[in-house]
Amino acid sequence: MILDIISKKANNYELTKEELETIFMGYLKGEVKDYQMSAFLMAICINDMSDSEIFALTDIFIKSGKTLDLSFIKGIKVDKHSTGGVGDKTTLIVGPLVASCNVPVIKMSGRGLGYTGGTIDKLESIPGFVVDLTLEEIKKQAEDISIVITSQTEDLAPLDKKIYALRDVTATTNSIPLIASSIMSKKIAGGADKVVIDIKVGNGALIKTKEDAMRLSNLLIKIGSYYQKEVKTVISNMDIPLGHNIGNKLEVLEALEILQGKEQGPLYNLVIELAGKMVSLGKEITEEEAKKEVIDNLNNGKALKKFLEFVKYQHGNIENLTINAKVYNIKANKTGTLKSINALNIAKLSQSLGAGRKNKDDKIDYNAGIIIRKNIGDDIKEGDILASLYTNIDNEKFNLERIFEIS
Ligand code: URA
């Protein structure tokens, strides 16, 4: 039976919901083996899925676990998701910013794996910050301060978790149907009323082309509408890293700079875009009205105040957040204009400095990472510092090739 289902997909026939249930739930129970599921996932990557297969798979993922009921919290709850990027610390800024506009944000986040970071690791780099909250604690915090960011519980879409881990090691992460079902199952099980999804496109992202991003966007909106959850998407560039800092504690420090009004540029612009959409959904106002409120709350300090309140509530100590690491500067080897900063290669470098995991159980160094010192389009002189590397790894020859393009 399992072999018949695998061959049916390998031969490009459409599967029924029952067939999908048999193989996927069989995998969750351990009856279908890793090698069988790997072959099946590869067949999906090659032959794609129809919309009805994608809807069925999303439903199977959701029903593999529990669904959180957030109806005890007043107001429209708006969640946010990113398909994963390099230097993407937007949740740290957008969460408190949206909550400061009186839209409750109750968000479950994950850890980083591979080259992209995870919000939970970033928050954990703040000394004392607690990321594992019970349902009772989530409820109380949501009522008290309207913002909670906690790690995803084991019983939320557990099948997605198991499949995602297998996709990560079988080169099957970049299938649009699998990405759509994975994201939407977690968002629906997470209990929010509406969702904003940031689809990253570029060499440092899972999705490489604008066409794939558009297809994913349409699918996310259609799946959301089936479950009566309004979804808005943003398609954003991931050919270059987002902002200047990459690495857990460094990213918290950059988030603080944005909240203190000290930094403008692509990160600031994306924050306004995402928070604007979330507030517009949460308050049922136009995006222009919402963006105005969002910008006001960044300027008048309300967003910063909410961030500090949120960190304190989850026992974090944000004062004296220092980077304890050795610093190496990368200098330009020629004069010209900075044309590009390769996001994927920066992410690989950051991982080699200790900021990311190669395997699920690796320990990360919260102090490790990179500060990029120049912007695209800047005039560069030979010898100028392009970036500073922070690491506690000794005697390592770091790979600095194909990161900065100057011409
Ligand atoms: N983010 C997810 O949650 N799942 C995917 O498959 C890709 C990005």
PDB file of N, CA, C and O in Angstrom, residues 10 203 270 339:
ATOM      1  N   ALA A  10       5.189   9.321  -7.712  1.00  0.00           N
ATOM      2  CA  ALA A  10       6.371   9.323  -8.595  1.00  0.00           C
ATOM      3  C   ALA A  10       5.948   9.318 -10.059  1.00  0.00           C
ATOM      4  O   ALA A  10       6.663   9.830 -10.923  1.00  0.00           O
ATOM      5  N   ASN A 203      19.011  34.678  -2.819  1.00  0.00           N
ATOM      6  CA  ASN A 203      20.001  33.612  -2.624  1.00  0.00           C
ATOM      7  C   ASN A 203      20.103  33.158  -1.159  1.00  0.00           C
ATOM      8  O   ASN A 203      20.524  32.038  -0.896  1.00  0.00           O
ATOM      9  N   LEU A 270      10.878  47.431   6.243  1.00  0.00           N
ATOM     10  CA  LEU A 270      10.137  46.164   6.316  1.00  0.00           C
ATOM     11  C   LEU A 270       9.319  46.082   7.612  1.00  0.00           C
ATOM     12  O   LEU A 270       8.183  45.598   7.615  1.00  0.00           O
ATOM     13  N   LYS A 339      28.734  46.722  -4.464  1.00  0.00           N
ATOM     14  CA  LYS A 339      27.636  46.332  -5.350  1.00  0.00           C
ATOM     15  C   LYS A 339      26.697  45.328  -4.692  1.00  0.00           C
ATOM     16  O   LYS A 339      25.486  45.352  -4.899  1.00  0.00           O
TER      17      LYS A 339
END
